[in-house]
PDB file of C-alpha atoms in Angstrom:
ATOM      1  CA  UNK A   1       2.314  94.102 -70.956  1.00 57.00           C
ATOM      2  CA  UNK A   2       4.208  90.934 -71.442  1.00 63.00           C
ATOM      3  CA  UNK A   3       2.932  88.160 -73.269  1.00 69.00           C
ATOM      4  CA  UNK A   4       2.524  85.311 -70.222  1.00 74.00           C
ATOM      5  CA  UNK A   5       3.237  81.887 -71.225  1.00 81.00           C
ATOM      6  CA  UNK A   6       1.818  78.704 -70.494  1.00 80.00           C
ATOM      7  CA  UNK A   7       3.466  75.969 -68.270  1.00 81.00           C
ATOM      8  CA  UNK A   8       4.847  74.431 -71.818  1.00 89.00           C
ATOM      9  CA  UNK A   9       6.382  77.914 -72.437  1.00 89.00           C
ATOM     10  CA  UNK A  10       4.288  78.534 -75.596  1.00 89.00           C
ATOM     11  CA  UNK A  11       2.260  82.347 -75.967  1.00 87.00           C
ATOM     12  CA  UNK A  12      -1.320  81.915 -74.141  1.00 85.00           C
ATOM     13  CA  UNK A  13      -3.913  82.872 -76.383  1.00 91.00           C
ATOM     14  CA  UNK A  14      -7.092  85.575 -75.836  1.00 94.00           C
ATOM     15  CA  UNK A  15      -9.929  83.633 -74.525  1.00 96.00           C
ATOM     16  CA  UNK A  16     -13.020  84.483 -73.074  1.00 98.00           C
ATOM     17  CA  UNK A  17     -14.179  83.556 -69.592  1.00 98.00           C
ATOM     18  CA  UNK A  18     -17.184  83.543 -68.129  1.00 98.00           C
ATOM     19  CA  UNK A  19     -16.859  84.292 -64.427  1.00 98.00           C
ATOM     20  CA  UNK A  20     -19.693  83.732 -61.844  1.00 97.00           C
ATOM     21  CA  UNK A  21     -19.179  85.468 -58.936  1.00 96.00           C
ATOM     22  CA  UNK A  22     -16.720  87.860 -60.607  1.00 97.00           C
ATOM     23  CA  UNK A  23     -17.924  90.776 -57.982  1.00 95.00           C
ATOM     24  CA  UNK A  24     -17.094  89.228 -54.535  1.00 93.00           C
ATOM     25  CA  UNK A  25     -13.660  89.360 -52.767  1.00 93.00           C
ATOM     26  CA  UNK A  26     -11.720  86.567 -55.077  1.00 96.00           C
ATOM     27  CA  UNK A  27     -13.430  87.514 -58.152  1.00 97.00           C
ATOM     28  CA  UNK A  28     -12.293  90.746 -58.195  1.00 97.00           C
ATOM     29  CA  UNK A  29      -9.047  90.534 -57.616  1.00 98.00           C
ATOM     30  CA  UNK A  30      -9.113  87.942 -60.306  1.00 98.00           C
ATOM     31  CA  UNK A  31     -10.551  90.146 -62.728  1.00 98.00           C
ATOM     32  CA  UNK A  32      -8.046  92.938 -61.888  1.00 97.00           C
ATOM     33  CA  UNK A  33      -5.279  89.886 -62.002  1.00 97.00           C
ATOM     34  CA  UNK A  34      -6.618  88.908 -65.487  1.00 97.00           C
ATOM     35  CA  UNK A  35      -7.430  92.533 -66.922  1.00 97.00           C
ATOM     36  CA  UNK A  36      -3.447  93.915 -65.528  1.00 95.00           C
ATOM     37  CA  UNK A  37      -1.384  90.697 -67.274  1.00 93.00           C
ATOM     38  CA  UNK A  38      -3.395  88.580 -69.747  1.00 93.00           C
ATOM     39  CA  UNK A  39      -5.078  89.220 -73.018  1.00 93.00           C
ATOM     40  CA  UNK A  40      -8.345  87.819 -71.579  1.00 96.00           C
ATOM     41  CA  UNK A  41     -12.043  88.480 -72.292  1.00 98.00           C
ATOM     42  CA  UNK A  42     -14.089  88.621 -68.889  1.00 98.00           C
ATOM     43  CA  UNK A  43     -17.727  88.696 -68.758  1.00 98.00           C
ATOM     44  CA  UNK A  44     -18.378  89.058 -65.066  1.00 98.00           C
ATOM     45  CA  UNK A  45     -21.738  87.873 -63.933  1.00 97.00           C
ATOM     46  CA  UNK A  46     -23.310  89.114 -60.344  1.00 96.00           C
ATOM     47  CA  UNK A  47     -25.792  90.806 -58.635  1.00 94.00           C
ATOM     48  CA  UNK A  48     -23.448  93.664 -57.378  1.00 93.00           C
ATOM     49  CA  UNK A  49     -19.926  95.144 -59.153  1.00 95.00           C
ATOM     50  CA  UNK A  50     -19.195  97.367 -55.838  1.00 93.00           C
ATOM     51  CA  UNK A  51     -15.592  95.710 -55.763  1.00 94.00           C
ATOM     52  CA  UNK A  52     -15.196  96.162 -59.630  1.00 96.00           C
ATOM     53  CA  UNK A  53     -16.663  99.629 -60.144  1.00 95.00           C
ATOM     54  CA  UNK A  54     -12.808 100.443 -60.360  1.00 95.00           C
ATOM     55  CA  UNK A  55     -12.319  97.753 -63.540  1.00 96.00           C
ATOM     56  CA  UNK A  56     -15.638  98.979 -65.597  1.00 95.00           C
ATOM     57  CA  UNK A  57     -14.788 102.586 -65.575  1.00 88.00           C
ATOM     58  CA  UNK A  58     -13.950 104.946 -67.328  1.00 82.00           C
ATOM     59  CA  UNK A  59     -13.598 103.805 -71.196  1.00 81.00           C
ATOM     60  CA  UNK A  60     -10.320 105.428 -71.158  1.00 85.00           C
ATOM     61  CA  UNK A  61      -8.765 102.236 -69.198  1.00 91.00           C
ATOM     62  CA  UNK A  62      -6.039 100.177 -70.898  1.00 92.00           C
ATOM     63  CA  UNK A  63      -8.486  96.942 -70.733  1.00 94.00           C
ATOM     64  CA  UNK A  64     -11.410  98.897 -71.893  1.00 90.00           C
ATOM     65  CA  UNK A  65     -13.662  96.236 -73.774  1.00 91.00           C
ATOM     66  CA  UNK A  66     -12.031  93.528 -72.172  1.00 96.00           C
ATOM     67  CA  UNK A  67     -14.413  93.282 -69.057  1.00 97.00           C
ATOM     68  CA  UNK A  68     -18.664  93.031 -69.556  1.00 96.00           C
ATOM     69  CA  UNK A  69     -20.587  92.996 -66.623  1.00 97.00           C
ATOM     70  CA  UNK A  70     -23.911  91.354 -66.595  1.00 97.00           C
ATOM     71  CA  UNK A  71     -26.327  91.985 -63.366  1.00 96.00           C
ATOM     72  CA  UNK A  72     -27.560  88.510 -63.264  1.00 94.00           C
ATOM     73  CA  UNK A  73     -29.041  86.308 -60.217  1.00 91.00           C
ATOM     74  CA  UNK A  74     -27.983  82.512 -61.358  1.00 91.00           C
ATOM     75  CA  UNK A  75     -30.786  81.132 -60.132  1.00 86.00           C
ATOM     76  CA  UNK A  76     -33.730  82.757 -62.386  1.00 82.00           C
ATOM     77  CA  UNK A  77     -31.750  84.401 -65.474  1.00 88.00           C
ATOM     78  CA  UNK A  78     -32.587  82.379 -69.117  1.00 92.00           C
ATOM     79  CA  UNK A  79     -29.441  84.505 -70.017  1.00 95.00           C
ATOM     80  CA  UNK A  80     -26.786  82.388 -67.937  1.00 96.00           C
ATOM     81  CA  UNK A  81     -26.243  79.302 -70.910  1.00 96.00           C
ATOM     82  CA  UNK A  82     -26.125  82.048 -73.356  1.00 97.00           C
ATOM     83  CA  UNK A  83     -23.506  83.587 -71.983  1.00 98.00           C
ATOM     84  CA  UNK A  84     -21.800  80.238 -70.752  1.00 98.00           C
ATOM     85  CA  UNK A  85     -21.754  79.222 -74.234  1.00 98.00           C
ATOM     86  CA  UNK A  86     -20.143  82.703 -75.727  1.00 97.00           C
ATOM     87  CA  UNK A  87     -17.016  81.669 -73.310  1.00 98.00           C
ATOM     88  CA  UNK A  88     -14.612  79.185 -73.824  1.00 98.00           C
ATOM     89  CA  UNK A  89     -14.076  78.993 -70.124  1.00 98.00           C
ATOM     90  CA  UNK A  90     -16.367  79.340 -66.912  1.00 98.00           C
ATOM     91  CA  UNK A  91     -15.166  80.039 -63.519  1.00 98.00           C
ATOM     92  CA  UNK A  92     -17.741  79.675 -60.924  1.00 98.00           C
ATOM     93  CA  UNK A  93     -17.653  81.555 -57.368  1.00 97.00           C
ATOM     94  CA  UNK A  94     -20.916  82.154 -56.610  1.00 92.00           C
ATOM     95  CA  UNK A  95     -21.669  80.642 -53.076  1.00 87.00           C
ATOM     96  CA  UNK A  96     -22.880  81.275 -49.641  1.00 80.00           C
ATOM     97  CA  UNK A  97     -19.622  80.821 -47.806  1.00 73.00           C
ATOM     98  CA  UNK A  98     -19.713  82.966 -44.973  1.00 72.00           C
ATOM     99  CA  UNK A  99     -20.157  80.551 -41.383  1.00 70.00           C
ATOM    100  CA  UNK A 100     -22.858  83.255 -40.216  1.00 69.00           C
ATOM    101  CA  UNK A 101     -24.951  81.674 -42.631  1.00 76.00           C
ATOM    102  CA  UNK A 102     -24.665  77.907 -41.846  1.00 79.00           C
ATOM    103  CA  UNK A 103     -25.680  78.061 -38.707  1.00 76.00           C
ATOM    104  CA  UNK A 104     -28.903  80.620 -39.427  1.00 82.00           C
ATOM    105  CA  UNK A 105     -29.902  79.684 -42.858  1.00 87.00           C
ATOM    106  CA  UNK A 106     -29.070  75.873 -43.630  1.00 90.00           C
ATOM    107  CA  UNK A 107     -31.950  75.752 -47.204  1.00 93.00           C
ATOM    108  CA  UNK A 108     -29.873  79.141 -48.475  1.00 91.00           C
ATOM    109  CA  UNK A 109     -26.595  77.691 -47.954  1.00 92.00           C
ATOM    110  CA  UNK A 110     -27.502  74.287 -49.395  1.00 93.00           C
ATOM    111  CA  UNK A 111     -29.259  75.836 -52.403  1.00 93.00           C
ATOM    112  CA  UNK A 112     -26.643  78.395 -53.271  1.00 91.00           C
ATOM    113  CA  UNK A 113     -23.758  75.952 -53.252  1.00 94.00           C
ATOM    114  CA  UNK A 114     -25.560  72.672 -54.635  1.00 96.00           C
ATOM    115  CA  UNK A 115     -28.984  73.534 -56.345  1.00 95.00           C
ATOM    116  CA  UNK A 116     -28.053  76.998 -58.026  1.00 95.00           C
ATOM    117  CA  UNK A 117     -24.732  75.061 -59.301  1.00 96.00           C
ATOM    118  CA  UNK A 118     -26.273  72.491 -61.326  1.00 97.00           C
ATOM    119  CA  UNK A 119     -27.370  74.617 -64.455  1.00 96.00           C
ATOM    120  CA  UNK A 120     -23.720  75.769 -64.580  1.00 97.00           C
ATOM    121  CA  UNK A 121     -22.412  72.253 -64.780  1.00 98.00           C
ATOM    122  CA  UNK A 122     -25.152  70.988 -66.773  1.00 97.00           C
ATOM    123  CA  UNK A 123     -24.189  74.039 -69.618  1.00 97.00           C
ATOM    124  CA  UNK A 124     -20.575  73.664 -69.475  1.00 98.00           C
ATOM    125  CA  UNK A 125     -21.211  69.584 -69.924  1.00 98.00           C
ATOM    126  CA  UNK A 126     -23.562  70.113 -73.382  1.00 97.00           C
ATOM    127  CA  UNK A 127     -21.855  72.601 -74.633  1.00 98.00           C
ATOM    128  CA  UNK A 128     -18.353  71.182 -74.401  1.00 98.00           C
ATOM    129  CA  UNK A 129     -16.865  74.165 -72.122  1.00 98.00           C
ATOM    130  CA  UNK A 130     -13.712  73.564 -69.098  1.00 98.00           C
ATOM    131  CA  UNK A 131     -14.928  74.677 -65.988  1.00 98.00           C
ATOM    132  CA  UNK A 132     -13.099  76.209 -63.049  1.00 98.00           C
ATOM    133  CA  UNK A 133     -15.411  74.847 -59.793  1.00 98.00           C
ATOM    134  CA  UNK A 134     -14.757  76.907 -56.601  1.00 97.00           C
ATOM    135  CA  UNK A 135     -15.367  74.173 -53.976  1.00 96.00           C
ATOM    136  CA  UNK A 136     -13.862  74.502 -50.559  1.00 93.00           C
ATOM    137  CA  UNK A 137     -11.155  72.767 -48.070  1.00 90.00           C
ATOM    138  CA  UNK A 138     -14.586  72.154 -45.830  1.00 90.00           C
ATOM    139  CA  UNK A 139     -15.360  69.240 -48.183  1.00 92.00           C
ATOM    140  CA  UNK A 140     -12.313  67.686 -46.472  1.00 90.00           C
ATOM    141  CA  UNK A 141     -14.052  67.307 -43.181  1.00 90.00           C
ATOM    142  CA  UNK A 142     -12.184  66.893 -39.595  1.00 87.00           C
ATOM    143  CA  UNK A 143      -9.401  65.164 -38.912  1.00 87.00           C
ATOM    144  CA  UNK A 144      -9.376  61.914 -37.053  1.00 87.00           C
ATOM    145  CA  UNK A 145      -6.916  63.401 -34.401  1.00 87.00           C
ATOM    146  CA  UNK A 146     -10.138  65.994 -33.687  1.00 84.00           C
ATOM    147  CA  UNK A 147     -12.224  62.706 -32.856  1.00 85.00           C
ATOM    148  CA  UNK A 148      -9.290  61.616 -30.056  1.00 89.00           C
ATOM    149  CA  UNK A 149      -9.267  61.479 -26.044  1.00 90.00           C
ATOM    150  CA  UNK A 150      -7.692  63.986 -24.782  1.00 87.00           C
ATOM    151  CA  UNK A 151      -5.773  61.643 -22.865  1.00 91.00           C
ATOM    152  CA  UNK A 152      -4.745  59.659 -25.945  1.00 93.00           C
ATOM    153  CA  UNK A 153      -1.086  59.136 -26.521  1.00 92.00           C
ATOM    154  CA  UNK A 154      -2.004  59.295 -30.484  1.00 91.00           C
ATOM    155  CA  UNK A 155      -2.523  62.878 -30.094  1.00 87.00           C
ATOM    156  CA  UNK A 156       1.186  62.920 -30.491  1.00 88.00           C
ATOM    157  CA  UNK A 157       1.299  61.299 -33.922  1.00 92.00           C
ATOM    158  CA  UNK A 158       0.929  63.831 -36.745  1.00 88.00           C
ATOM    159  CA  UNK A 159      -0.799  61.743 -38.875  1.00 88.00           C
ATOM    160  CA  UNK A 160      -3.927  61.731 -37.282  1.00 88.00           C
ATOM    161  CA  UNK A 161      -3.748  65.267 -38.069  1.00 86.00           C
ATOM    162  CA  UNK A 162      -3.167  64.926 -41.257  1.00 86.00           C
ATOM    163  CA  UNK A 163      -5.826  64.882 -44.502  1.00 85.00           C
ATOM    164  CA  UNK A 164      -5.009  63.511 -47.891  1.00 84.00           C
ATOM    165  CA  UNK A 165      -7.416  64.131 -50.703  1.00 81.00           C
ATOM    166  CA  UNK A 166      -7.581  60.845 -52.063  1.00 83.00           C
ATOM    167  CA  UNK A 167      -7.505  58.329 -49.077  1.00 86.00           C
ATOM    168  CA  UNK A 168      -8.632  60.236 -45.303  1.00 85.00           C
ATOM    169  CA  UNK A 169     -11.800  59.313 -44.721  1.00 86.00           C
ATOM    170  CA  UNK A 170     -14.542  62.472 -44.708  1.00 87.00           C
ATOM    171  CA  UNK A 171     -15.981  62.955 -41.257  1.00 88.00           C
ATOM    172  CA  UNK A 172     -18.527  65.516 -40.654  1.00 90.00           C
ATOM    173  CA  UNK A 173     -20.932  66.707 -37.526  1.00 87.00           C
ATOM    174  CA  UNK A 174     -24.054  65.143 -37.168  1.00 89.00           C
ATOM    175  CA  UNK A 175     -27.186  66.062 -39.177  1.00 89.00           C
ATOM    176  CA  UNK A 176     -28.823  68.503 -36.479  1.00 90.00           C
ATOM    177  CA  UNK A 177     -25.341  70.193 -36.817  1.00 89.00           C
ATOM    178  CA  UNK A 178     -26.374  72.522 -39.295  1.00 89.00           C
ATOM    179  CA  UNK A 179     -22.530  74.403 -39.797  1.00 87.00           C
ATOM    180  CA  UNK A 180     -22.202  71.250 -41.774  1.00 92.00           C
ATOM    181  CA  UNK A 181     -24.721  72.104 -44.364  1.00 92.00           C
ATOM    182  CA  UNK A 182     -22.121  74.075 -46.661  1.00 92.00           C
ATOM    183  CA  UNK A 183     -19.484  71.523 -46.891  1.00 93.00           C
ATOM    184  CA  UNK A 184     -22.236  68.650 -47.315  1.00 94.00           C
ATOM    185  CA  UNK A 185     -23.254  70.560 -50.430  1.00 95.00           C
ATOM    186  CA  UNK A 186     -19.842  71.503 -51.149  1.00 95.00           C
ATOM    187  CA  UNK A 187     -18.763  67.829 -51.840  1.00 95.00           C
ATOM    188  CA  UNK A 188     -22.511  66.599 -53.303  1.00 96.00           C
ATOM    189  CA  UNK A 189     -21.927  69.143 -56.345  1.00 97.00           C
ATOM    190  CA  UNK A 190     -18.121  68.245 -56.454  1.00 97.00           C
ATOM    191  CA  UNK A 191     -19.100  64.519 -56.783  1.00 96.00           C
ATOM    192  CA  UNK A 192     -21.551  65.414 -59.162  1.00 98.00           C
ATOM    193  CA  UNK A 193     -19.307  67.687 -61.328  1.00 98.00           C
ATOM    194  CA  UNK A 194     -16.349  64.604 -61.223  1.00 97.00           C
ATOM    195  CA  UNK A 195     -18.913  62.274 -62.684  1.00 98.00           C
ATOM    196  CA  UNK A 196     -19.941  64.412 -65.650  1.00 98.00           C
ATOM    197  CA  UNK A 197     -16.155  63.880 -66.304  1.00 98.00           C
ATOM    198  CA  UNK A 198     -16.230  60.361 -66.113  1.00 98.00           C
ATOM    199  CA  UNK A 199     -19.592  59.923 -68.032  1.00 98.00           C
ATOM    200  CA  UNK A 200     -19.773  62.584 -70.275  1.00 98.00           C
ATOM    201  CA  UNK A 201     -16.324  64.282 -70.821  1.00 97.00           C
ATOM    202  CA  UNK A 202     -16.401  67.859 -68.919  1.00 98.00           C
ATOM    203  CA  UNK A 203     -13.379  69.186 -68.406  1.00 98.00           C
ATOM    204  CA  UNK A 204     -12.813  70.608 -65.347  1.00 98.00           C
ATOM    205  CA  UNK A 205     -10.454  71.845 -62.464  1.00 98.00           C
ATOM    206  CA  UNK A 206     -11.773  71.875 -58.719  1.00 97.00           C
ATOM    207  CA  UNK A 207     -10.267  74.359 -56.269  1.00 96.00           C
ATOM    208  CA  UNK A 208     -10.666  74.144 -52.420  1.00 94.00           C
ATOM    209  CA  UNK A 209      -9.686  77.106 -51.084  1.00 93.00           C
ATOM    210  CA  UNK A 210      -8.829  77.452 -47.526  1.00 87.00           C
ATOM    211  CA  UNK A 211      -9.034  80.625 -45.606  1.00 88.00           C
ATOM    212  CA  UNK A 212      -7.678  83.177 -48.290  1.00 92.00           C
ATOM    213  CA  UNK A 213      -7.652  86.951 -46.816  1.00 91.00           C
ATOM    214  CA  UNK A 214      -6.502  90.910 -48.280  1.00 91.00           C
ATOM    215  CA  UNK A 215      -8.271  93.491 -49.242  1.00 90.00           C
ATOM    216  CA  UNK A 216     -12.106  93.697 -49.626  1.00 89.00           C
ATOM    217  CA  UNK A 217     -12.309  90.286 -47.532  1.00 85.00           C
ATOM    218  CA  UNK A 218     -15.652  89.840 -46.508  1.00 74.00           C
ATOM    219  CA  UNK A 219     -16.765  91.031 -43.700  1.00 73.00           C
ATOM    220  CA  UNK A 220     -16.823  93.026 -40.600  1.00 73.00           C
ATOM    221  CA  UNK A 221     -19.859  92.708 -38.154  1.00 73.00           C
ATOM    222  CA  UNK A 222     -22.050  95.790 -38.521  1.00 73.00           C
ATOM    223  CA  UNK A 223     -19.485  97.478 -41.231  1.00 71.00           C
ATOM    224  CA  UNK A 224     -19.649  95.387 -44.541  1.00 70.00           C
ATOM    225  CA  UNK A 225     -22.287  92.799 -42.711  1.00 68.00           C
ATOM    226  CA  UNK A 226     -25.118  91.773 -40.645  1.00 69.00           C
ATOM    227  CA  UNK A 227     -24.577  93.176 -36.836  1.00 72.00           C
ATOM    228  CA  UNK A 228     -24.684  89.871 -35.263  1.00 70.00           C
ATOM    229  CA  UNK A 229     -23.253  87.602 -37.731  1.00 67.00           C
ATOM    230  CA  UNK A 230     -20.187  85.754 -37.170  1.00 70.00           C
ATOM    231  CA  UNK A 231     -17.573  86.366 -40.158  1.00 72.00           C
ATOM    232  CA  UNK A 232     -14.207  84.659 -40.947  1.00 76.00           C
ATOM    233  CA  UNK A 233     -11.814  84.041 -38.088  1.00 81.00           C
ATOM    234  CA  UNK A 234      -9.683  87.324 -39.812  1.00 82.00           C
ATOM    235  CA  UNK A 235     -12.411  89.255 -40.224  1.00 81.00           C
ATOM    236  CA  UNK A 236     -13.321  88.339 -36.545  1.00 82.00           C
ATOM    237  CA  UNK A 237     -10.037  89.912 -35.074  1.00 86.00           C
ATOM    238  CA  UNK A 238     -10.444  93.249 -37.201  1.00 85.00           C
ATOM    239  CA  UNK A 239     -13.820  93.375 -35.201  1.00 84.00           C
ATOM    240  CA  UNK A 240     -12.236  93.168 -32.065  1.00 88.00           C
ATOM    241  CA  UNK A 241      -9.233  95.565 -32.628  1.00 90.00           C
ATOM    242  CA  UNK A 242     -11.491  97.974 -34.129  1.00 87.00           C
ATOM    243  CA  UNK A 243     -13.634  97.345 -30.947  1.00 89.00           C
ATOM    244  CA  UNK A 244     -10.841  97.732 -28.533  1.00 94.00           C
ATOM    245  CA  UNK A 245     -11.915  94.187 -27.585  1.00 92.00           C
ATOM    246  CA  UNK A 246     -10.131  91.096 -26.547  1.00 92.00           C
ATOM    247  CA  UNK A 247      -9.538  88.713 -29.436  1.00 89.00           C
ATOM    248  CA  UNK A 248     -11.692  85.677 -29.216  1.00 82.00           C
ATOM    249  CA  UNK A 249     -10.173  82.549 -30.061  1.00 83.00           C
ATOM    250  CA  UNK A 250     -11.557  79.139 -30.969  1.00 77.00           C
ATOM    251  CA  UNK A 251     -10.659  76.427 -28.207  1.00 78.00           C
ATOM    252  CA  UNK A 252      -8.488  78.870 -26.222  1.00 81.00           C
ATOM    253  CA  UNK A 253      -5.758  79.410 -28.857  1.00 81.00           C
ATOM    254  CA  UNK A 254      -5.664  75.608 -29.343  1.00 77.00           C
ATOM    255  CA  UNK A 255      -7.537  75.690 -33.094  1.00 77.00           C
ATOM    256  CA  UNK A 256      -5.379  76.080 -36.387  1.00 77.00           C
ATOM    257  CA  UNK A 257      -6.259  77.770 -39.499  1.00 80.00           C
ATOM    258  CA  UNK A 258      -4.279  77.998 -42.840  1.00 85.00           C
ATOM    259  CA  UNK A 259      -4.065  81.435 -44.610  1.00 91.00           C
ATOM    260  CA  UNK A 260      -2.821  82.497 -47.938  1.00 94.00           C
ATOM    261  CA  UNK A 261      -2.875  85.864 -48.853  1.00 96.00           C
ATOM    262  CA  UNK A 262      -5.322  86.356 -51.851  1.00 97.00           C
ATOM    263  CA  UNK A 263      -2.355  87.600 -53.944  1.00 97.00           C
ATOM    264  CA  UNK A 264      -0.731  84.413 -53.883  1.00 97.00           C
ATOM    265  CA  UNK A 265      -4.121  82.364 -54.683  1.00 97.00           C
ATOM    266  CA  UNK A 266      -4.701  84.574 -57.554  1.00 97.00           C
ATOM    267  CA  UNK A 267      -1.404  83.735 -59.398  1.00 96.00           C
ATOM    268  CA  UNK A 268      -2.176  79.809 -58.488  1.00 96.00           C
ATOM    269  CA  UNK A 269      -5.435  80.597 -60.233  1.00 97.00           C
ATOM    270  CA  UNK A 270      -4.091  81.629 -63.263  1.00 95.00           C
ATOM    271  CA  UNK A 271      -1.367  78.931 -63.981  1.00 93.00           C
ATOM    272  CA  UNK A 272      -5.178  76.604 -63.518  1.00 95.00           C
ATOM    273  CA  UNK A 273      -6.957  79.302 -66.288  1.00 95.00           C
TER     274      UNK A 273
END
C-alpha cells in the first residue's frame, strides 16, 4: 500500500476513528475506502454489520486488527463516550434519512437526527476530539425560483435557482408538512454543532451530502425495505425496472436531482479525514 499524503504533501499518520453509522451504505464503503489505502484504526459502531461482514472476516485479511465493531444503539449505550474518547476522530452517520420515513414517522426522524446527536457532540466538545458531522443538502431548503408563477418571466433567470451556503435564504414547507421534519433537525443540530465551535472550540467539518448512489444503496420497496415505503428517487427506478413498470417521475420529468457516485464522495471524504 502506498503511504497517502496529506494536502501539504507530508506522510498521514495512523489514527483512530470512531465511526457512527459505519454499517449503512456510506459507512461501509468508507470503511473498505479506509481499511484498502490508509493506515487507519476504525471502530465501527451500529446496530447491524450486514454491509461489513466482508471487512471483519476472516483474521487472515491484510487489515486484520484494524477494524472493531461494536453492536451499539446510540441512544441507550454508557459505552458510546468511552469509545469516542479512545478515537482521535469521530465520524457520525447515524440518521433516519430515508423520505419514507418523514412523511410516516416525523418524532423518529426528528429524534434520530437531532436528539440522538447531541451526546456525540457534547463528547467530542469535552473531550477535545474533531468531528466529521454527516448533515444533508436538505438543510439548504428550496429555491426561491420553486416559490415563482409559473407565468413569471424570472423563471428564466438562473439565479433564482441557485443556493449559496452562506447568503440564500432557507425556505422550508409549512409545519403540518411533515417531509420537512428531517431537514428542520438537520440544520437545528448543525447550528448547534457550529456554536460549540464558536463557544467552546470543537473542531469540526460538516458534510451535506446530496443524493450519493452505488452499491448497497438503500433500498428497494419490498427487497431491502418496507413494501410500501417510498425510497430514494434511484432506488425508485430500480423498483420500477425490476417491476416492468413505468418510471415515475416527480413533476412530469420537470424535477432535478444531483448524483455523485459514492466512489467519488468517498475519496472527497478522505481528503476531509
Amino acid at each position: 500500500m502506498a503511504a497517502r499524503m496529506d494536502l501539504d504533501g507530508r506522510p498521514i499518520k495512523p489514527m483512530t476513528i470512531c465511526m457512527i453509522g459505519a454499517g449503512g451504505f456510506i459507512g461501509s464503503h468508507l470503511c473498505e475506502k479506509l481499511m484498502a489505502e490508509t493506515p487507519h484504526k476504525v471502530l465501527a459502531l451500529d446496530v447491524y454489520n450486514d454491509k461489513i461482514k466482508h471487512l471483519l472476516e476472516p483474521d487472515s485479511l491484510p487489515w486484520a486488527g484494524r477494524i472493531e465493531f461494536h453492536r451499539i444503539n446510540i441512544k441507550h449505550d454508557s459505552r458510546l463516550e468511552g469509545l469516542i474518547k479512545m478515537a482521535d476522530l469521530t465520524i457520525n452517520l447515524a440518521a433516519i434519512c430515508t423520505p419514507a420515513d418523514y412523511n410516516t414517522r416525523p418524532l423518529d426522524t426528528i429524534y434520530s437526527n437531532f436528539i440522538d446527536a447531541l451526546p456525540v457532540v457534547k463528547y467530542c466538545s469535552e473531550n477535545n476530539k474533531r468531528l466529521i458531522h454527516f448533515s444533508t443538502c436538505e438543510v439548504y431548503g428550496k429555491t426561491i425560483g420553486s416559490f415563482l408563477p409559473k407565468d413569471s418571466p424570472l423563471l428564466k433567470d438562473p439565479a433564482y435557482y441557485v443556493l449559496k451556503e452562506d447568503t440564500s435564504p432557507c425556505i422550508f414547507g409549512s409545519i403540518e408538512k411533515q417531509r420537512w421534519s428531517y431537514a428542520c433537525a438537520k440544520q437545528l443540530i448543525e447550528r448547534l454543532i457550529y456554536a460549540e465551535g464558536a463557544e467552546n472550540g470543537l473542531d469540526f467539518t460538516i458534510v451535506r451530502p446530496f443524493n450519493w448512489i452505488g452499491p448497497r444503496m438503500d433500498f428497494i420497496p419490498g427487497i431491502d425495505g418496507p413494501s410500501e415505503g417510498v425510497p430514494r428517487v434511484l432506488a425508485c427506478f430500480s423498483n420500477n425496472l425490476l417491476r416492468r413498470e413505468p418510471l415515475k417521475l416527480v413533476d412530469g420529468g420537470q424535477s432535478q436531482r444531483t448524483f455523485v457516485y459514492i466512489k467519488d464522495a468517498i475519496e472527497a471524504v478522505l481528503l476531509m479525514i
